[in-house]
mmCIF file of N, CA, C and O in Angstrom:
data_model
loop_
_atom_site.group_PDB
_atom_site.id
_atom_site.type_symbol
_atom_site.label_atom_id
_atom_site.label_comp_id
_atom_site.label_asym_id
_atom_site.label_seq_id
_atom_site.Cartn_x
_atom_site.Cartn_y
_atom_site.Cartn_z
ATOM 1 N N UNK Z 1 13.858 15.612 5.021
ATOM 2 C CA UNK Z 1 14.953 14.309 5.368
ATOM 3 C C UNK Z 1 14.719 13.082 4.454
ATOM 4 O O UNK Z 1 13.715 12.924 3.747
ATOM 5 N N UNK Z 2 15.904 12.663 4.472
ATOM 6 C CA UNK Z 2 15.971 11.457 3.468
ATOM 7 C C UNK Z 2 15.928 9.957 4.562
ATOM 8 O O UNK Z 2 16.880 9.773 5.323
ATOM 9 N N UNK Z 3 14.761 9.505 4.076
ATOM 10 C CA UNK Z 3 14.675 8.128 5.058
ATOM 11 C C UNK Z 3 14.932 6.906 4.103
ATOM 12 O O UNK Z 3 14.842 5.824 4.583
ATOM 13 N N UNK Z 4 15.781 6.981 3.157
ATOM 14 C CA UNK Z 4 16.197 5.938 2.200
ATOM 15 C C UNK Z 4 15.167 5.125 1.319
ATOM 16 O O UNK Z 4 15.585 3.772 0.862
ATOM 17 N N UNK Z 5 14.268 5.792 1.041
ATOM 18 C CA UNK Z 5 13.107 5.025 0.117
ATOM 19 C C UNK Z 5 12.930 5.516 -1.293
ATOM 20 O O UNK Z 5 12.404 5.022 -2.114
ATOM 21 N N UNK Z 6 14.046 6.134 -1.922
ATOM 22 C CA UNK Z 6 14.077 6.781 -3.066
ATOM 23 C C UNK Z 6 14.517 5.482 -4.214
ATOM 24 O O UNK Z 6 15.340 4.779 -3.664
ATOM 25 N N UNK Z 7 13.383 5.476 -5.320
ATOM 26 C CA UNK Z 7 13.480 4.408 -5.989
ATOM 27 C C UNK Z 7 13.102 2.981 -5.640
ATOM 28 O O UNK Z 7 12.938 2.123 -6.321
ATOM 29 N N UNK Z 8 12.495 2.952 -4.184
ATOM 30 C CA UNK Z 8 11.752 1.660 -3.813
ATOM 31 C C UNK Z 8 10.433 1.469 -4.166
ATOM 32 O O UNK Z 8 9.898 2.515 -4.569
ATOM 33 N N UNK Z 9 9.922 0.371 -3.592
ATOM 34 C CA UNK Z 9 8.623 -0.173 -3.890
ATOM 35 C C UNK Z 9 8.036 -0.580 -2.607
ATOM 36 O O UNK Z 9 8.430 -1.186 -1.989
ATOM 37 N N UNK Z 10 6.750 -0.084 -2.413
ATOM 38 C CA UNK Z 10 6.275 -0.408 -0.663
ATOM 39 C C UNK Z 10 5.083 -0.722 -0.939
ATOM 40 O O UNK Z 10 4.230 -0.332 -1.993
ATOM 41 N N UNK Z 11 4.256 -1.646 -0.037
ATOM 42 C CA UNK Z 11 3.103 -2.240 0.164
ATOM 43 C C UNK Z 11 2.684 -2.009 1.426
ATOM 44 O O UNK Z 11 3.243 -2.479 2.459
ATOM 45 N N UNK Z 12 1.564 -1.171 1.643
ATOM 46 C CA UNK Z 12 1.102 -0.531 2.736
ATOM 47 C C UNK Z 12 -0.132 -1.133 3.134
ATOM 48 O O UNK Z 12 -1.052 -0.887 2.249
ATOM 49 N N UNK Z 13 -0.465 -2.027 3.859
ATOM 50 C CA UNK Z 13 -1.832 -2.386 4.376
ATOM 51 C C UNK Z 13 -2.739 -1.161 5.162
ATOM 52 O O UNK Z 13 -1.830 -0.378 5.964
ATOM 53 N N UNK Z 14 -3.761 -1.455 5.593
ATOM 54 C CA UNK Z 14 -4.477 -0.567 6.197
ATOM 55 C C UNK Z 14 -4.430 0.844 5.614
ATOM 56 O O UNK Z 14 -4.784 1.814 6.472
ATOM 57 N N UNK Z 15 -4.431 1.226 4.574
ATOM 58 C CA UNK Z 15 -4.389 2.371 4.108
ATOM 59 C C UNK Z 15 -5.564 2.910 3.404
ATOM 60 O O UNK Z 15 -5.398 4.200 2.782
ATOM 61 N N UNK Z 16 -6.549 2.442 3.666
ATOM 62 C CA UNK Z 16 -8.061 2.943 3.290
ATOM 63 C C UNK Z 16 -8.694 3.967 3.949
ATOM 64 O O UNK Z 16 -9.034 4.929 3.454
ATOM 65 N N UNK Z 17 -8.482 4.055 5.353
ATOM 66 C CA UNK Z 17 -8.746 5.040 6.445
ATOM 67 C C UNK Z 17 -8.219 6.392 5.791
ATOM 68 O O UNK Z 17 -7.074 6.463 5.841
ATOM 69 N N UNK Z 18 -9.226 7.408 5.653
ATOM 70 C CA UNK Z 18 -8.700 8.523 5.371
ATOM 71 C C UNK Z 18 -8.391 9.425 6.476
ATOM 72 O O UNK Z 18 -7.844 10.340 6.158
ATOM 73 N N UNK Z 19 -8.216 8.863 7.833
ATOM 74 C CA UNK Z 19 -7.834 9.375 8.722
ATOM 75 C C UNK Z 19 -6.646 8.871 9.543
ATOM 76 O O UNK Z 19 -6.267 9.249 10.822
ATOM 77 N N UNK Z 20 -6.037 7.755 8.951
ATOM 78 C CA UNK Z 20 -5.574 6.845 9.526
ATOM 79 C C UNK Z 20 -3.820 6.605 9.654
ATOM 80 O O UNK Z 20 -3.431 7.205 8.534
ATOM 81 N N UNK Z 21 -3.474 5.806 10.167
ATOM 82 C CA UNK Z 21 -1.590 5.740 9.817
ATOM 83 C C UNK Z 21 -1.548 5.106 8.634
ATOM 84 O O UNK Z 21 -0.580 5.293 7.939
ATOM 85 N N UNK Z 22 -2.243 4.290 7.975
ATOM 86 C CA UNK Z 22 -1.812 3.625 6.865
ATOM 87 C C UNK Z 22 -1.787 4.405 5.585
ATOM 88 O O UNK Z 22 -0.668 4.623 4.683
ATOM 89 N N UNK Z 23 -2.904 5.545 5.336
ATOM 90 C CA UNK Z 23 -2.717 6.263 4.352
ATOM 91 C C UNK Z 23 -1.543 7.472 4.760
ATOM 92 O O UNK Z 23 -1.203 7.748 3.682
ATOM 93 N N UNK Z 24 -1.469 7.816 6.036
ATOM 94 C CA UNK Z 24 -0.112 8.543 6.147
ATOM 95 C C UNK Z 24 0.866 8.271 5.859
ATOM 96 O O UNK Z 24 1.931 8.808 5.217
ATOM 97 N N UNK Z 25 1.192 6.672 6.110
ATOM 98 C CA UNK Z 25 2.420 6.229 5.892
ATOM 99 C C UNK Z 25 2.689 5.960 4.348
ATOM 100 O O UNK Z 25 3.584 6.411 3.941
ATOM 101 N N UNK Z 26 1.535 5.858 3.810
ATOM 102 C CA UNK Z 26 1.643 5.598 1.969
ATOM 103 C C UNK Z 26 2.166 7.013 1.571
ATOM 104 O O UNK Z 26 3.006 6.929 0.562
ATOM 105 N N UNK Z 27 1.443 8.149 1.906
ATOM 106 C CA UNK Z 27 1.808 9.307 1.526
ATOM 107 C C UNK Z 27 3.259 9.673 1.716
ATOM 108 O O UNK Z 27 3.769 10.040 0.909
ATOM 109 N N UNK Z 28 3.844 9.401 3.079
ATOM 110 C CA UNK Z 28 5.080 9.696 3.348
ATOM 111 C C UNK Z 28 5.900 9.020 2.653
ATOM 112 O O UNK Z 28 7.064 9.826 1.739
ATOM 113 N N UNK Z 29 5.577 7.633 2.332
ATOM 114 C CA UNK Z 29 6.736 6.851 1.327
ATOM 115 C C UNK Z 29 7.057 7.676 0.037
ATOM 116 O O UNK Z 29 7.482 7.597 -0.572
ATOM 117 N N UNK Z 30 5.597 7.827 -0.462
ATOM 118 C CA UNK Z 30 5.554 8.652 -2.009
ATOM 119 C C UNK Z 30 6.250 9.896 -1.779
ATOM 120 O O UNK Z 30 7.006 10.200 -2.625
ATOM 121 N N UNK Z 31 6.209 10.857 -0.774
ATOM 122 C CA UNK Z 31 6.822 11.745 -0.766
ATOM 123 C C UNK Z 31 8.385 11.747 -0.401
ATOM 124 O O UNK Z 31 8.899 12.770 -0.803
ATOM 125 N N UNK Z 32 8.656 10.640 -0.167
ATOM 126 C CA UNK Z 32 10.128 10.369 0.327
ATOM 127 C C UNK Z 32 10.987 9.700 -1.046
ATOM 128 O O UNK Z 32 12.059 9.147 -0.603
ATOM 129 N N UNK Z 33 10.135 9.516 -1.864
ATOM 130 C CA UNK Z 33 10.857 9.231 -3.132
ATOM 131 C C UNK Z 33 10.355 7.613 -3.676
ATOM 132 O O UNK Z 33 11.293 7.308 -4.504
ATOM 133 N N UNK Z 34 9.532 6.823 -2.939
ATOM 134 C CA UNK Z 34 9.433 5.795 -3.564
ATOM 135 C C UNK Z 34 8.838 5.832 -5.024
ATOM 136 O O UNK Z 34 8.160 6.703 -5.450
ATOM 137 N N UNK Z 35 9.189 4.667 -5.717
ATOM 138 C CA UNK Z 35 9.075 4.513 -7.023
ATOM 139 C C UNK Z 35 7.454 4.178 -7.373
ATOM 140 O O UNK Z 35 6.627 4.732 -8.317
ATOM 141 N N UNK Z 36 7.045 3.755 -6.330
ATOM 142 C CA UNK Z 36 5.879 2.959 -6.551
ATOM 143 C C UNK Z 36 5.132 2.670 -4.953
ATOM 144 O O UNK Z 36 5.871 1.961 -4.041
ATOM 145 N N UNK Z 37 4.054 2.710 -4.686
ATOM 146 C CA UNK Z 37 3.295 2.423 -3.617
ATOM 147 C C UNK Z 37 1.874 1.694 -3.752
ATOM 148 O O UNK Z 37 1.139 2.363 -4.153
ATOM 149 N N UNK Z 38 1.929 0.685 -3.489
ATOM 150 C CA UNK Z 38 0.906 -0.406 -3.465
ATOM 151 C C UNK Z 38 -0.022 -0.380 -1.964
ATOM 152 O O UNK Z 38 0.688 -0.322 -0.937
ATOM 153 N N UNK Z 39 -1.187 0.060 -2.097
ATOM 154 C CA UNK Z 39 -1.880 0.426 -0.944
ATOM 155 C C UNK Z 39 -2.958 -0.697 -0.885
ATOM 156 O O UNK Z 39 -3.574 -1.194 -1.875
ATOM 157 N N UNK Z 40 -3.627 -1.420 0.240
ATOM 158 C CA UNK Z 40 -4.568 -2.353 0.736
ATOM 159 C C UNK Z 40 -5.441 -1.902 1.676
ATOM 160 O O UNK Z 40 -4.983 -1.196 2.845
ATOM 161 N N UNK Z 41 -6.865 -2.310 1.694
ATOM 162 C CA UNK Z 41 -7.714 -2.410 3.000
ATOM 163 C C UNK Z 41 -8.639 -3.407 2.447
ATOM 164 O O UNK Z 41 -9.057 -3.681 1.603
ATOM 165 N N UNK Z 42 -9.615 -3.213 3.289
ATOM 166 C CA UNK Z 42 -10.891 -4.169 3.206
ATOM 167 C C UNK Z 42 -12.034 -3.300 2.328
ATOM 168 O O UNK Z 42 -12.799 -4.183 1.879
ATOM 169 N N UNK Z 43 -12.169 -2.014 2.158
ATOM 170 C CA UNK Z 43 -13.050 -1.305 1.497
ATOM 171 C C UNK Z 43 -12.559 -0.449 0.357
ATOM 172 O O UNK Z 43 -11.538 0.137 0.401
ATOM 173 N N UNK Z 44 -12.554 -1.258 -0.892
ATOM 174 C CA UNK Z 44 -11.881 -0.579 -1.973
ATOM 175 C C UNK Z 44 -12.093 0.642 -2.520
ATOM 176 O O UNK Z 44 -11.223 1.458 -2.856
ATOM 177 N N UNK Z 45 -13.275 1.312 -2.301
ATOM 178 C CA UNK Z 45 -13.573 2.768 -2.390
ATOM 179 C C UNK Z 45 -12.547 3.507 -1.520
ATOM 180 O O UNK Z 45 -11.968 4.510 -2.148
ATOM 181 N N UNK Z 46 -12.528 3.078 -0.314
ATOM 182 C CA UNK Z 46 -11.588 3.882 0.780
ATOM 183 C C UNK Z 46 -10.136 3.653 0.120
ATOM 184 O O UNK Z 46 -9.238 4.925 -0.008
ATOM 185 N N UNK Z 47 -9.559 2.637 -0.192
ATOM 186 C CA UNK Z 47 -8.277 2.428 -0.671
ATOM 187 C C UNK Z 47 -7.798 3.211 -1.879
ATOM 188 O O UNK Z 47 -6.797 3.564 -2.114
ATOM 189 N N UNK Z 48 -8.539 3.140 -2.809
ATOM 190 C CA UNK Z 48 -8.834 3.880 -4.199
ATOM 191 C C UNK Z 48 -8.600 5.448 -3.810
ATOM 192 O O UNK Z 48 -7.627 5.851 -4.582
ATOM 193 N N UNK Z 49 -9.068 5.915 -2.758
ATOM 194 C CA UNK Z 49 -8.774 7.363 -2.417
ATOM 195 C C UNK Z 49 -7.562 7.637 -2.552
ATOM 196 O O UNK Z 49 -6.997 8.588 -2.844
ATOM 197 N N UNK Z 50 -6.944 6.656 -1.663
ATOM 198 C CA UNK Z 50 -5.588 6.814 -1.185
ATOM 199 C C UNK Z 50 -4.816 6.596 -2.110
ATOM 200 O O UNK Z 50 -3.761 7.312 -2.443
ATOM 201 N N UNK Z 51 -4.783 5.544 -3.160
ATOM 202 C CA UNK Z 51 -4.178 5.496 -4.566
ATOM 203 C C UNK Z 51 -4.065 6.521 -5.117
ATOM 204 O O UNK Z 51 -3.080 7.181 -5.634
ATOM 205 N N UNK Z 52 -5.115 7.348 -5.387
ATOM 206 C CA UNK Z 52 -5.187 8.416 -6.074
ATOM 207 C C UNK Z 52 -4.651 9.541 -5.578
ATOM 208 O O UNK Z 52 -3.628 10.766 -6.287
ATOM 209 N N UNK Z 53 -4.711 9.637 -4.115
ATOM 210 C CA UNK Z 53 -3.992 10.738 -3.773
ATOM 211 C C UNK Z 53 -2.206 10.669 -3.910
ATOM 212 O O UNK Z 53 -1.938 11.569 -4.259
ATOM 213 N N UNK Z 54 -1.500 9.193 -3.831
ATOM 214 C CA UNK Z 54 -0.433 9.128 -4.142
ATOM 215 C C UNK Z 54 -0.019 9.383 -5.526
ATOM 216 O O UNK Z 54 0.801 9.997 -5.840
ATOM 217 N N UNK Z 55 -1.362 8.753 -6.522
ATOM 218 C CA UNK Z 55 -0.957 9.268 -7.928
ATOM 219 C C UNK Z 55 -0.634 10.830 -8.512
ATOM 220 O O UNK Z 55 -0.118 11.019 -8.999
ATOM 221 N N UNK Z 56 -1.657 11.499 -7.576
ATOM 222 C CA UNK Z 56 -1.415 12.834 -7.833
ATOM 223 C C UNK Z 56 -0.099 13.521 -7.342
ATOM 224 O O UNK Z 56 0.096 14.685 -7.664
ATOM 225 N N UNK Z 57 0.606 12.692 -6.625
ATOM 226 C CA UNK Z 57 1.939 13.119 -6.366
ATOM 227 C C UNK Z 57 3.102 12.880 -7.284
ATOM 228 O O UNK Z 57 4.095 13.156 -7.322
ATOM 229 N N UNK Z 58 2.442 12.255 -8.327
ATOM 230 C CA UNK Z 58 3.301 11.826 -9.641
ATOM 231 C C UNK Z 58 3.652 10.355 -9.485
ATOM 232 O O UNK Z 58 4.698 9.961 -10.168
ATOM 233 N N UNK Z 59 3.452 9.798 -8.389
ATOM 234 C CA UNK Z 59 4.005 8.278 -7.832
ATOM 235 C C UNK Z 59 2.969 7.095 -8.235
ATOM 236 O O UNK Z 59 1.769 7.204 -8.356
ATOM 237 N N UNK Z 60 3.417 6.119 -9.033
ATOM 238 C CA UNK Z 60 2.688 4.920 -9.417
ATOM 239 C C UNK Z 60 1.640 4.558 -8.103
ATOM 240 O O UNK Z 60 2.889 3.923 -6.889
ATOM 241 N N UNK Z 61 0.922 3.884 -8.374
ATOM 242 C CA UNK Z 61 0.197 3.191 -7.038
ATOM 243 C C UNK Z 61 -0.885 2.731 -7.693
ATOM 244 O O UNK Z 61 -1.708 2.799 -8.511
ATOM 245 N N UNK Z 62 -0.957 1.351 -7.021
ATOM 246 C CA UNK Z 62 -2.263 0.736 -7.027
ATOM 247 C C UNK Z 62 -3.170 0.229 -5.692
ATOM 248 O O UNK Z 62 -2.563 0.122 -4.754
ATOM 249 N N UNK Z 63 -4.267 0.208 -6.077
ATOM 250 C CA UNK Z 63 -5.302 -0.103 -4.742
ATOM 251 C C UNK Z 63 -5.658 -1.713 -4.759
ATOM 252 O O UNK Z 63 -5.887 -2.037 -6.037
ATOM 253 N N UNK Z 64 -5.372 -2.398 -3.493
ATOM 254 C CA UNK Z 64 -5.926 -3.691 -3.654
ATOM 255 C C UNK Z 64 -6.704 -4.017 -2.477
ATOM 256 O O UNK Z 64 -6.425 -3.424 -1.434
ATOM 257 N N UNK Z 65 -7.621 -4.771 -2.719
ATOM 258 C CA UNK Z 65 -8.392 -5.089 -1.586
ATOM 259 C C UNK Z 65 -8.240 -6.460 -0.812
ATOM 260 O O UNK Z 65 -7.754 -7.489 -1.474
ATOM 261 N N UNK Z 66 -7.835 -6.183 0.481
ATOM 262 C CA UNK Z 66 -7.457 -7.486 1.204
ATOM 263 C C UNK Z 66 -7.758 -7.569 2.539
ATOM 264 O O UNK Z 66 -7.657 -6.286 3.188
ATOM 265 N N UNK Z 67 -8.390 -8.633 3.267
ATOM 266 C CA UNK Z 67 -8.830 -8.787 5.129
ATOM 267 C C UNK Z 67 -7.328 -9.544 5.299
ATOM 268 O O UNK Z 67 -7.448 -10.597 4.988
ATOM 269 N N UNK Z 68 -6.419 -8.731 6.040
ATOM 270 C CA UNK Z 68 -5.337 -9.415 6.256
ATOM 271 C C UNK Z 68 -5.712 -10.708 7.309
ATOM 272 O O UNK Z 68 -4.503 -11.199 7.841
ATOM 273 N N UNK Z 69 -7.028 -10.671 7.797
ATOM 274 C CA UNK Z 69 -6.910 -11.807 8.577
ATOM 275 C C UNK Z 69 -7.235 -12.907 8.079
ATOM 276 O O UNK Z 69 -7.293 -14.030 8.325
ATOM 277 N N UNK Z 70 -7.309 -12.905 6.632
ATOM 278 C CA UNK Z 70 -7.324 -14.196 5.735
ATOM 279 C C UNK Z 70 -6.146 -14.501 5.087
ATOM 280 O O UNK Z 70 -5.836 -13.740 4.298
ATOM 281 N N UNK Z 71 -5.821 -15.546 5.455
ATOM 282 C CA UNK Z 71 -4.526 -16.010 4.720
ATOM 283 C C UNK Z 71 -4.798 -15.858 3.254
ATOM 284 O O UNK Z 71 -3.746 -15.508 2.353
ATOM 285 N N UNK Z 72 -5.690 -16.260 2.703
ATOM 286 C CA UNK Z 72 -5.899 -16.435 1.125
ATOM 287 C C UNK Z 72 -5.861 -15.005 0.612
ATOM 288 O O UNK Z 72 -5.372 -14.601 -0.661
ATOM 289 N N UNK Z 73 -6.554 -13.980 1.404
ATOM 290 C CA UNK Z 73 -6.478 -12.558 0.771
ATOM 291 C C UNK Z 73 -5.091 -12.060 0.844
ATOM 292 O O UNK Z 73 -4.773 -11.164 -0.129
ATOM 293 N N UNK Z 74 -4.399 -12.442 2.076
ATOM 294 C CA UNK Z 74 -3.040 -11.643 1.707
ATOM 295 C C UNK Z 74 -2.195 -12.617 0.678
ATOM 296 O O UNK Z 74 -1.505 -11.628 0.039
ATOM 297 N N UNK Z 75 -2.257 -13.607 0.347
ATOM 298 C CA UNK Z 75 -1.650 -14.386 -0.590
ATOM 299 C C UNK Z 75 -1.665 -13.521 -2.194
ATOM 300 O O UNK Z 75 -1.231 -13.357 -2.523
ATOM 301 N N UNK Z 76 -3.183 -13.251 -2.211
ATOM 302 C CA UNK Z 76 -3.990 -12.528 -3.574
ATOM 303 C C UNK Z 76 -3.417 -11.522 -3.397
ATOM 304 O O UNK Z 76 -3.238 -11.073 -4.749
ATOM 305 N N UNK Z 77 -3.286 -10.393 -2.319
ATOM 306 C CA UNK Z 77 -2.751 -9.397 -2.709
ATOM 307 C C UNK Z 77 -1.343 -8.958 -2.841
ATOM 308 O O UNK Z 77 -0.754 -8.416 -3.756
ATOM 309 N N UNK Z 78 -0.464 -9.891 -2.366
ATOM 310 C CA UNK Z 78 1.012 -10.048 -2.387
ATOM 311 C C UNK Z 78 1.091 -10.458 -4.190
ATOM 312 O O UNK Z 78 2.179 -9.628 -4.945
ATOM 313 N N UNK Z 79 0.210 -11.423 -4.472
ATOM 314 C CA UNK Z 79 0.775 -11.923 -5.990
ATOM 315 C C UNK Z 79 0.250 -10.867 -6.867
ATOM 316 O O UNK Z 79 1.119 -10.489 -8.038
ATOM 317 N N UNK Z 80 -0.882 -10.264 -6.611
ATOM 318 C CA UNK Z 80 -1.378 -9.164 -7.478
ATOM 319 C C UNK Z 80 -0.621 -7.841 -7.442
ATOM 320 O O UNK Z 80 -0.551 -7.432 -8.824
ATOM 321 N N UNK Z 81 -0.151 -7.539 -6.326
ATOM 322 C CA UNK Z 81 0.652 -6.244 -6.312
ATOM 323 C C UNK Z 81 1.985 -6.706 -7.052
ATOM 324 O O UNK Z 81 2.543 -5.963 -7.466
ATOM 325 N N UNK Z 82 2.681 -7.828 -6.643
ATOM 326 C CA UNK Z 82 3.800 -7.996 -7.283
ATOM 327 C C UNK Z 82 3.806 -8.412 -8.669
ATOM 328 O O UNK Z 82 4.555 -7.647 -9.872
ATOM 329 N N UNK Z 83 2.569 -8.746 -9.281
ATOM 330 C CA UNK Z 83 2.416 -9.010 -10.913
ATOM 331 C C UNK Z 83 2.300 -7.709 -11.327
ATOM 332 O O UNK Z 83 2.501 -7.273 -12.497
ATOM 333 N N UNK Z 84 1.770 -6.618 -10.829
ATOM 334 C CA UNK Z 84 1.288 -5.124 -11.314
ATOM 335 C C UNK Z 84 2.619 -4.334 -11.309
ATOM 336 O O UNK Z 84 2.868 -3.574 -12.231
ATOM 337 N N UNK Z 85 3.658 -4.424 -10.271
ATOM 338 C CA UNK Z 85 4.603 -3.452 -10.141
ATOM 339 C C UNK Z 85 5.986 -4.243 -10.283
ATOM 340 O O UNK Z 85 6.793 -3.702 -10.685
ATOM 341 N N UNK Z 86 5.645 -5.606 -10.248
ATOM 342 C CA UNK Z 86 6.961 -6.502 -10.449
ATOM 343 C C UNK Z 86 8.094 -6.293 -9.467
ATOM 344 O O UNK Z 86 9.070 -7.430 -9.687
ATOM 345 N N UNK Z 87 8.074 -5.860 -8.198
ATOM 346 C CA UNK Z 87 8.861 -5.690 -7.443
ATOM 347 C C UNK Z 87 8.475 -5.294 -5.876
ATOM 348 O O UNK Z 87 7.570 -4.598 -6.304
ATOM 349 N N UNK Z 88 8.993 -5.650 -5.159
ATOM 350 C CA UNK Z 88 8.356 -5.084 -3.698
ATOM 351 C C UNK Z 88 9.603 -5.270 -2.948
ATOM 352 O O UNK Z 88 10.350 -6.322 -2.501
ATOM 353 N N UNK Z 89 9.673 -3.961 -2.280
ATOM 354 C CA UNK Z 89 11.026 -4.094 -1.299
ATOM 355 C C UNK Z 89 10.738 -3.782 0.189
ATOM 356 O O UNK Z 89 11.362 -4.093 1.367
ATOM 357 N N UNK Z 90 9.514 -3.113 0.415
ATOM 358 C CA UNK Z 90 9.201 -2.973 1.523
ATOM 359 C C UNK Z 90 7.608 -3.360 2.030
ATOM 360 O O UNK Z 90 6.738 -2.903 0.926
ATOM 361 N N UNK Z 91 7.428 -3.911 2.789
ATOM 362 C CA UNK Z 91 5.930 -4.138 3.160
ATOM 363 C C UNK Z 91 5.551 -3.550 4.712
ATOM 364 O O UNK Z 91 6.441 -3.708 5.623
ATOM 365 N N UNK Z 92 4.699 -2.845 4.728
ATOM 366 C CA UNK Z 92 4.215 -2.245 6.243
ATOM 367 C C UNK Z 92 2.937 -2.347 6.411
ATOM 368 O O UNK Z 92 1.883 -1.986 5.615
ATOM 369 N N UNK Z 93 2.670 -3.076 7.753
ATOM 370 C CA UNK Z 93 1.468 -3.253 8.242
ATOM 371 C C UNK Z 93 0.751 -2.167 9.191
ATOM 372 O O UNK Z 93 1.458 -2.122 10.001
ATOM 373 N N UNK Z 94 -0.325 -1.369 8.564
ATOM 374 C CA UNK Z 94 -0.764 -0.362 9.304
ATOM 375 C C UNK Z 94 -2.232 -0.658 9.926
ATOM 376 O O UNK Z 94 -2.916 0.115 9.966
ATOM 377 N N UNK Z 95 -2.356 -1.945 9.941
ATOM 378 C CA UNK Z 95 -3.754 -2.332 10.394
ATOM 379 C C UNK Z 95 -3.524 -3.505 11.276
ATOM 380 O O UNK Z 95 -2.641 -4.055 11.546
ATOM 381 N N UNK Z 96 -4.631 -3.853 11.865
ATOM 382 C CA UNK Z 96 -4.931 -4.709 12.824
ATOM 383 C C UNK Z 96 -5.876 -5.433 12.697
ATOM 384 O O UNK Z 96 -6.882 -5.204 11.771
ATOM 385 N N UNK Z 97 -6.191 -6.725 13.402
ATOM 386 C CA UNK Z 97 -7.176 -7.587 13.235
ATOM 387 C C UNK Z 97 -7.160 -8.754 14.130
ATOM 388 O O UNK Z 97 -6.004 -9.279 14.445
ATOM 389 N N UNK Z 98 -8.240 -9.599 14.018
ATOM 390 C CA UNK Z 98 -7.637 -11.064 14.825
ATOM 391 C C UNK Z 98 -8.486 -11.885 14.142
ATOM 392 O O UNK Z 98 -9.834 -11.562 13.427
ATOM 393 N N UNK Z 99 -8.176 -12.996 14.060
ATOM 394 C CA UNK Z 99 -9.096 -14.125 13.523
ATOM 395 C C UNK Z 99 -9.658 -14.896 14.543
ATOM 396 O O UNK Z 99 -9.498 -15.297 15.363
ATOM 397 N N UNK Z 100 -10.973 -15.599 13.897
ATOM 398 C CA UNK Z 100 -11.473 -16.118 14.939
ATOM 399 C C UNK Z 100 -11.294 -17.356 15.757
ATOM 400 O O UNK Z 100 -10.307 -18.010 15.267
#
C-alpha cells in the first residue's frame, strides 16, 4: 500500500511506549518510505528504543524527549528536530495529556 510518504519527514509524539499507537505509527511511516522519522515521548530510554527500531529498517531517526503538555518542551522538541533533520513535512500526535 502506498500512503504517499515516500521521501517525507515525520515527527511522531507519544512514540516511546513499546506497545502503543505512537511506536506503531512511527514504524509504519518508516516502512512506507519516509526519509526520516523523529520520535518523541517523556521517557527518553523508551523513545530511544523506538528510534533504534526505525534505524534498523534503514531509515534516519532521532529520539527527542518532550512533555506535550508543556509548551516549552514542545517548542524545544520542534526546534531540535528541525535542527537535526532540517525539514518536517508531517507531525502526528499519538499521545494525550492535560494541563493543570
